[in-house]
Amino acid sequence: MDIYHAVTSDVSYIYNLIQNQAEQGVVLPRTKLSLYQHLQCMYVMKKDNKILGVAGLHVLGQDLAEVRSLVVAPSHSGQGIGRKLVNHIINEASQLEISRLISLTYETEFFNKCNFEIISKDALPEKVWIDCMNCPKFNSCDEVAMIYYIG
């Protein structure tokens, strides 16, 4: 299993993978257009040319980035794929000299195992003003903010 930058031919499968988890309330949905527009920061884990998982690295500011749309194919959950993707995102963020990596998530236990800590959303004004203002859940957000300090 190797991790690659996502390419345009991956988008339909990534979309379906995210959509499946969004319908279950695990992640927020993404449009295909959004995936194409952010393709340069999306990573996929593949085995035999089949996508097993996906994660995005979204830079929010000088020292802040976010793990986005972390999803593992249900047939491959529990095999360490999510953790490998998060570790890859951490390494990529470090290379970009990002010192804080966040996730707004429902999967707090998973991110806790990846050494993320729960923080108040109020501590993330960059995230709120860039993304949250346009989210349909803005007034009733039930995601938990978590942070990982790099370095």
mmCIF file of N, CA and C in Angstrom, residues 4 21-22 51-52 72 85-86 91 95-97 103 112 147:
data_model
loop_
_atom_site.group_PDB
_atom_site.id
_atom_site.type_symbol
_atom_site.label_atom_id
_atom_site.label_comp_id
_atom_site.label_asym_id
_atom_site.label_seq_id
_atom_site.Cartn_x
_atom_site.Cartn_y
_atom_site.Cartn_z
ATOM 1 N N TYR A 4 -0.278 8.332 -2.638
ATOM 2 C CA TYR A 4 -0.009 9.136 -3.824
ATOM 3 C C TYR A 4 -0.827 10.423 -3.780
ATOM 4 N N GLN A 21 -19.659 7.937 3.393
ATOM 5 C CA GLN A 21 -19.415 8.249 4.796
ATOM 6 C C GLN A 21 -20.208 9.482 5.245
ATOM 7 N N ALA A 22 -20.421 10.434 4.333
ATOM 8 C CA ALA A 22 -21.216 11.622 4.659
ATOM 9 C C ALA A 22 -22.665 11.234 4.940
ATOM 10 N N ILE A 51 -8.207 2.443 -4.697
ATOM 11 C CA ILE A 51 -8.148 3.410 -3.601
ATOM 12 C C ILE A 51 -8.732 2.788 -2.338
ATOM 13 N N LEU A 52 -7.916 2.778 -1.280
ATOM 14 C CA LEU A 52 -8.349 2.235 0.002
ATOM 15 C C LEU A 52 -8.727 3.335 0.993
ATOM 16 N N VAL A 72 -11.722 6.056 4.916
ATOM 17 C CA VAL A 72 -11.166 4.753 4.543
ATOM 18 C C VAL A 72 -12.313 3.891 4.024
ATOM 19 N N LEU A 85 -2.492 7.635 6.589
ATOM 20 C CA LEU A 85 -2.844 8.861 5.873
ATOM 21 C C LEU A 85 -2.623 10.092 6.751
ATOM 22 N N VAL A 86 -3.017 10.020 8.018
ATOM 23 C CA VAL A 86 -2.801 11.146 8.927
ATOM 24 C C VAL A 86 -1.303 11.404 9.094
ATOM 25 N N ASN A 91 3.456 14.797 7.913
ATOM 26 C CA ASN A 91 4.758 14.986 7.246
ATOM 27 C C ASN A 91 4.695 16.064 6.177
ATOM 28 N N GLN A 95 6.697 19.725 6.134
ATOM 29 C CA GLN A 95 7.512 20.209 5.019
ATOM 30 C C GLN A 95 7.090 21.604 4.578
ATOM 31 N N LEU A 96 5.836 21.945 4.806
ATOM 32 C CA LEU A 96 5.334 23.275 4.462
ATOM 33 C C LEU A 96 5.565 24.278 5.596
ATOM 34 N N GLU A 97 6.224 23.825 6.667
ATOM 35 C CA GLU A 97 6.510 24.633 7.857
ATOM 36 C C GLU A 97 5.248 25.049 8.600
ATOM 37 N N SER A 103 -8.236 19.166 13.008
ATOM 38 C CA SER A 103 -9.301 18.379 12.396
ATOM 39 C C SER A 103 -10.589 18.729 13.118
ATOM 40 N N ASN A 112 -7.461 11.154 18.730
ATOM 41 C CA ASN A 112 -6.742 11.104 19.992
ATOM 42 C C ASN A 112 -5.605 10.083 19.910
ATOM 43 N N ILE A 147 -6.434 19.325 17.667
ATOM 44 C CA ILE A 147 -5.203 19.919 17.157
ATOM 45 C C ILE A 147 -4.013 19.017 17.425
#
